[in-house]
Short mmCIF file of C-alpha atoms and ligand atoms in Angstrom, two decimals:
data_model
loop_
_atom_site.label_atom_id
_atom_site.label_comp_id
_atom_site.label_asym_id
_atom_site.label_seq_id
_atom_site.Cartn_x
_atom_site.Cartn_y
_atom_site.Cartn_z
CA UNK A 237 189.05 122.69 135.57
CA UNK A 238 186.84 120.57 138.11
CA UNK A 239 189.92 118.79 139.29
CA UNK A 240 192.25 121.10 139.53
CA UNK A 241 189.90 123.29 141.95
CA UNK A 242 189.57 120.08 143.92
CA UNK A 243 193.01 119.91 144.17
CA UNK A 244 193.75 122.89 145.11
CA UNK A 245 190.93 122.89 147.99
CA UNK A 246 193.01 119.84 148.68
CA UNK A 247 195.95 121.57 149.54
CA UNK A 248 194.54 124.67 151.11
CA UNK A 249 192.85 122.17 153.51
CA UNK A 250 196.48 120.83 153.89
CA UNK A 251 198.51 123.37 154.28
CA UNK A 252 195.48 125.44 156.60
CA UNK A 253 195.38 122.53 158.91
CA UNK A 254 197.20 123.89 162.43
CA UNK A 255 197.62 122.14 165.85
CA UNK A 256 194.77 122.55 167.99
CA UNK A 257 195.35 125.05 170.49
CA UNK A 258 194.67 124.60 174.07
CA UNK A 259 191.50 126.61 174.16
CA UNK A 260 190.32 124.13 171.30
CA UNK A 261 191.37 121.13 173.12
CA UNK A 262 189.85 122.11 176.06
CA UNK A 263 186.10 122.63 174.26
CA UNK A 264 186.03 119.27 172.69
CA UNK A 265 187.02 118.07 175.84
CA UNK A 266 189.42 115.22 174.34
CA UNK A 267 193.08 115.47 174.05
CA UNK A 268 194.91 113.20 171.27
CA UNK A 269 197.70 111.30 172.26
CA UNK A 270 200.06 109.14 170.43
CA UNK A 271 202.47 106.77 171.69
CA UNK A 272 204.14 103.58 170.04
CA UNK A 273 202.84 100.81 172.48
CA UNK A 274 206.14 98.57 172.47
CA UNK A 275 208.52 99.95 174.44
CA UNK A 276 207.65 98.15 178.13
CA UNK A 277 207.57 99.39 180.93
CA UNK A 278 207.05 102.49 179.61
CA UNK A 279 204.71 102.24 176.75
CA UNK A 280 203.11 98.69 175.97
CA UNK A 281 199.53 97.77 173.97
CA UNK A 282 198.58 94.38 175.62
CA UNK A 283 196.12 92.92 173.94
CA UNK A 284 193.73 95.70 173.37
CA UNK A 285 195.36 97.63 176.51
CA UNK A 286 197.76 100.23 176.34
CA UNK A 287 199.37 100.25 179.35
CA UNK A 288 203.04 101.60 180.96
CA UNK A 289 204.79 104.06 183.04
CA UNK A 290 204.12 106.78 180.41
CA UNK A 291 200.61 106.22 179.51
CA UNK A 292 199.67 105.85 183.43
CA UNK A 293 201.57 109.76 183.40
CA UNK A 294 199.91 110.74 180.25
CA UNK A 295 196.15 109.68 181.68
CA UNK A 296 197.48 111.57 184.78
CA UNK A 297 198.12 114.86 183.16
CA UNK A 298 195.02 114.61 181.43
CA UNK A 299 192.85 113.99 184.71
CA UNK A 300 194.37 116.84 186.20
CA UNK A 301 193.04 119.11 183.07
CA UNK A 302 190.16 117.88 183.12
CA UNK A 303 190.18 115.95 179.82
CA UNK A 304 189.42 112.52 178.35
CA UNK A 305 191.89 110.86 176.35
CA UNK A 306 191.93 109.34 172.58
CA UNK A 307 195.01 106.96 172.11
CA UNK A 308 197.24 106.51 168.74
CA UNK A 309 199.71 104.10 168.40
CA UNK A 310 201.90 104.45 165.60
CA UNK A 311 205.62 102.79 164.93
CA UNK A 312 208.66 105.12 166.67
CA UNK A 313 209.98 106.53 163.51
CA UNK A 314 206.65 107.69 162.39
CA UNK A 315 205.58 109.62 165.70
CA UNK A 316 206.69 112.89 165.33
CA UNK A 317 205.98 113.52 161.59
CA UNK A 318 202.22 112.60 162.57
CA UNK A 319 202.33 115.32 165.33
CA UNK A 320 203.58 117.66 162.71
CA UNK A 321 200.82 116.45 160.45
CA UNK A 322 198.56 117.46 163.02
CA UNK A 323 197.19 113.47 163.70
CA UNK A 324 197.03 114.40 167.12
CA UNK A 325 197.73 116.81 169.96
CA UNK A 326 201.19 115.76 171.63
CA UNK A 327 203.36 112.45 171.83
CA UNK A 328 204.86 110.68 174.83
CA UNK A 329 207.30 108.08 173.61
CA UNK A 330 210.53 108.31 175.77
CA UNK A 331 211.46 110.91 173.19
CA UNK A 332 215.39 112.12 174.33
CA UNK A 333 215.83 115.70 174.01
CA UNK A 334 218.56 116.28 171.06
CA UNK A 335 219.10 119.34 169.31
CA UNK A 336 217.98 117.80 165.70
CA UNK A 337 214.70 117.00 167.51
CA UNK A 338 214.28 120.27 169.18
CA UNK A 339 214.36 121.80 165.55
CA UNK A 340 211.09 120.24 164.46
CA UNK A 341 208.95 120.14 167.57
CA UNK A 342 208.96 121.48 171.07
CA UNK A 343 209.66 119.20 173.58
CA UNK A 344 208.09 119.59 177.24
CA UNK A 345 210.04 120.03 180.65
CA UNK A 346 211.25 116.52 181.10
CA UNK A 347 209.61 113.75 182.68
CA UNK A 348 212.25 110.91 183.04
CA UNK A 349 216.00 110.79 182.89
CA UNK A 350 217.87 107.96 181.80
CA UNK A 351 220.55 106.59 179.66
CA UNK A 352 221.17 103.83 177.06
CA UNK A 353 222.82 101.05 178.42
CA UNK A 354 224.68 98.25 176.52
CA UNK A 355 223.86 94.26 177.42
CA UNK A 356 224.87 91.60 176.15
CA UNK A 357 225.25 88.05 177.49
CA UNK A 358 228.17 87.00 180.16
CA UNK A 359 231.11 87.24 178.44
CA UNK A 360 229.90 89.86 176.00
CA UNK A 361 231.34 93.33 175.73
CA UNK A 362 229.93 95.42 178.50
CA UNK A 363 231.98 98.74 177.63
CA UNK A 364 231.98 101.21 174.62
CA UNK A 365 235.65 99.81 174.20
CA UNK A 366 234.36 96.54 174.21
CA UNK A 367 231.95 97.37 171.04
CA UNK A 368 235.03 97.56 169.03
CA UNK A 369 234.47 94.92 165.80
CA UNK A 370 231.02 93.72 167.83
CA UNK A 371 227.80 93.54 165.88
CA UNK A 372 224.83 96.09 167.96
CA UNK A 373 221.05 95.64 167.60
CA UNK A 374 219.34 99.40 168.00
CA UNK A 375 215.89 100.30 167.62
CA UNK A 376 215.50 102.52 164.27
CA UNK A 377 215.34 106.50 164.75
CA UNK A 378 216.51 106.35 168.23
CA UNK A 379 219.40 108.17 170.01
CA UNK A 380 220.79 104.39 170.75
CA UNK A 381 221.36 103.89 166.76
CA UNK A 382 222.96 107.81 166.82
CA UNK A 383 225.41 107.30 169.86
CA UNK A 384 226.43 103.55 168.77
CA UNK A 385 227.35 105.01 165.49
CA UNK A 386 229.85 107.15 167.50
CA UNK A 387 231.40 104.70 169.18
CA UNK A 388 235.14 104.05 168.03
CA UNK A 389 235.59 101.31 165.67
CA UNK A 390 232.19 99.90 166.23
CA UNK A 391 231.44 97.07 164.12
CA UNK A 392 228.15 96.14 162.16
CA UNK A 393 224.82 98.29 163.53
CA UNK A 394 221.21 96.24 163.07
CA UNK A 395 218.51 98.11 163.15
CA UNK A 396 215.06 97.16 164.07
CA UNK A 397 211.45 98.70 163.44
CA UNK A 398 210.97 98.08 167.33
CA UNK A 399 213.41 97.87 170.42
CA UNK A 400 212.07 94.19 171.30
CA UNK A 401 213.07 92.86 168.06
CA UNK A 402 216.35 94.13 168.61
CA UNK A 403 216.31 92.45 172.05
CA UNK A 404 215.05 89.09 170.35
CA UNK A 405 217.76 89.71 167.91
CA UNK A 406 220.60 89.63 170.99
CA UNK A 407 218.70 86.65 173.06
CA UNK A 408 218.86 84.76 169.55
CA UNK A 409 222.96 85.44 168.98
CA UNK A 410 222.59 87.31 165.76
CA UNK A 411 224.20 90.29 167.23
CA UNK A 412 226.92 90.54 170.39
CA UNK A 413 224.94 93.10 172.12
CA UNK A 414 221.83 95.14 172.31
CA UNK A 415 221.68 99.07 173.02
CA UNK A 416 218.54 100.32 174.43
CA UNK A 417 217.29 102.29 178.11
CA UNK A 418 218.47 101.78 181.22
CA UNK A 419 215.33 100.69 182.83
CA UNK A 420 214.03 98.70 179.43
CA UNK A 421 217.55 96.92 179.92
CA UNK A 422 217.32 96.01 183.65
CA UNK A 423 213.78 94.27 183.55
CA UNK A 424 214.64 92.38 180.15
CA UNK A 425 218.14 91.44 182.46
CA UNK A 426 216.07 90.54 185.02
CA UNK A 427 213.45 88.09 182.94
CA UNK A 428 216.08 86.79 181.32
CA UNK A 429 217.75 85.28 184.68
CA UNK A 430 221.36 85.03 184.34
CA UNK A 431 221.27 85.11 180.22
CA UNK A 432 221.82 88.77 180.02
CA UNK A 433 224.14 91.42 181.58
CA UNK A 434 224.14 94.69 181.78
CA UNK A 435 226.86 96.69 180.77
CA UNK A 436 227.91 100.55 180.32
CA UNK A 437 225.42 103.47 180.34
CA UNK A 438 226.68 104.95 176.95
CA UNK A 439 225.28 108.31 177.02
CA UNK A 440 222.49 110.37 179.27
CA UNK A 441 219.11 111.37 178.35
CA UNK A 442 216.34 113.95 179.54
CA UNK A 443 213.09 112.28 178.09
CA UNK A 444 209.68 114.65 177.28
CA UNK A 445 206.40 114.90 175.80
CA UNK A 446 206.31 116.56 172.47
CA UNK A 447 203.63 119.33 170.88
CA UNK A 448 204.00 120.71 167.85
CA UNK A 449 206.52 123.51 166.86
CA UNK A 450 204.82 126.59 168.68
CA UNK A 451 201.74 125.11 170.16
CA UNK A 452 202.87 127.24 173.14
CA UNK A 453 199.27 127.37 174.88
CA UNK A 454 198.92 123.32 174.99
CA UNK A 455 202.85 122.84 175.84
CA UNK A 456 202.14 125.53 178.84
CA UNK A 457 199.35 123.23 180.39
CA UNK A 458 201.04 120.32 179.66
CA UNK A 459 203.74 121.96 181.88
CA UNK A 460 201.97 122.91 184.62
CA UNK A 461 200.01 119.58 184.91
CA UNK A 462 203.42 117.82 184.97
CA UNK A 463 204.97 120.25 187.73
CA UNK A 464 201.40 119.74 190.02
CA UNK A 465 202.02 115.46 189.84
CA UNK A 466 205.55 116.26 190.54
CA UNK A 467 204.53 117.78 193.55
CA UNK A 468 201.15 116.48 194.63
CA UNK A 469 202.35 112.45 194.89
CA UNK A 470 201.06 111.47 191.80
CA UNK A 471 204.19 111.10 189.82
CA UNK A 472 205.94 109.60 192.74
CA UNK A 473 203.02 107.07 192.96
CA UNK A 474 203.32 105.88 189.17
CA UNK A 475 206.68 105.91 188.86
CA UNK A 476 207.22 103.22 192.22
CA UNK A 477 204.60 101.18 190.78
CA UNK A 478 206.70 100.65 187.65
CA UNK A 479 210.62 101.19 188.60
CA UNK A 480 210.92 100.66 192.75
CA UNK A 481 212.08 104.46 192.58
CA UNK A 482 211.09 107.84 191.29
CA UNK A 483 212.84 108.80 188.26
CA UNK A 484 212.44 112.10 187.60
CA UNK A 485 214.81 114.40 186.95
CA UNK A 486 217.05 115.57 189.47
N1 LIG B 746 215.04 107.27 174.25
C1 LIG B 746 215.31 106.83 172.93
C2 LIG B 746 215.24 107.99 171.97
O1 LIG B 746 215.04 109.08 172.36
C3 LIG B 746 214.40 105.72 172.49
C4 LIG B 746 212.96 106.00 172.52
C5 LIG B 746 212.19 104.84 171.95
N2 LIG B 746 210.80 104.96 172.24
C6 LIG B 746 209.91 104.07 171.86
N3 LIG B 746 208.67 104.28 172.18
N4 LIG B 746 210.28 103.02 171.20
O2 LIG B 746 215.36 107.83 170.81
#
């Protein structure tokens, strides 16, 4: 009798939990933000530091509402289930915008667009054609692993837990070539001086922030904090400091 009451408290508490609105937010004073913390140069925990072009934005946004920020890292796949679990307030992850996404949260206006790019080294197929019969390393739960499987006679897919194991997985030769993002690809070309080309940009992207499904009062200042370091310089500042250019939308 005991335990089944408990249990059922259990799942009241479960099921009453909701997303914390933005007037609740705004009293503690504290937003929650998750990220995954190994995806450079946009989201990187060195040492103890999380660092990268979208937690420099994220800390941005928050300055400009006025809040402090609590950090969550958590692996890729597991980011947006722990939004909808209510673990935290919104996630910035270089989350694409796809239609299978957009069914379980809502994403923000976006606040990078890019691609995923194919490299491999010299020699190494540099075109979708190319990928015909070749073994590709993609991060897990990514639209790289969703557009490689569409690519025409495409041969074995490896997928990793995290985007620079699937890059190790390419430097060592177990794989002919590594999808990933444009940017993620041209630094790891760079470092890698001369090993590594880049090849094809195999699809587009639109990257956002995500809140969860109809948390419309936090995705609204999230909005308009993004739009103000559009505009004010702030953006522009971040984004040179990481990439040499601004890459927002256009
Ligand atoms: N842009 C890709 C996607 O939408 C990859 C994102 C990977 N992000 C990360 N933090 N590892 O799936």
């Amino acid at each position: 009798m005991k335990k089944a009451f408990l249990a059922l408290t259990a799942l009241a508490l479960l099921t009453t939990a909701q997303a914390r609105t933005w007037d609740t937010i705004k009293q503690s004073g504290t937003i929650k933000i998750a990220t995954e913390g190994a995806f450079p140069p946009f989201n990187i925990l060195e040492g103890k530091k999380l660092t990268g072009f979208e937690v420099e934005l994220a800390e941005a946004l928050a300055r400009e509402l006025g809040l402090k920020v609590e950090w969550t890292t958590q692996p890729f796949d597991n980011l947006l289930i722990g939004l909808n679990q209510d673990r935290y307030d919104f996630v910035i992850a270089s989350h694409g915008i796809t239609p299978q996404r957009a069914k379980a949260v809502d994403f923000a206006r976006p606040h990078y667009c890019t691609g995923g790019a194919i490299v491999a080294k010299p020699g190494g197929p540099m075109t979708a054609a190319d990928l015909a019969g070749k073994t590709v390393a993609v991060q897990v739960g990514t639209t790289y692993l969703e557009n490689v499987r569409k690519v025409a006679g495409v041969g074995d897919i490896k997928t990793f837990p995290k985007d620079t194991d699937a890059q190790a997985a390419l430097m060592s030769g177990r794989v002919d070539a590594w999808v990933g993002d444009k940017f993620t690809g041209i630094d790891l070309v760079k470092a890698q001086k001369g090993k590594l080309k880049q090849g094809a940009l195999l699809f587009k992207e639109s990257i956002a922030m995500a809140v969860k499904k109809g948390n419309n009062s936090l995705l609204k200042e999230l909005n308009s904090a993004l739009d103000k370091s559009l505009n004010n310089g702030t953006y522009a500042k971040i984004s040179g400091q990481y990439f040499g250019q601004d890459i927002r939308c256009r």
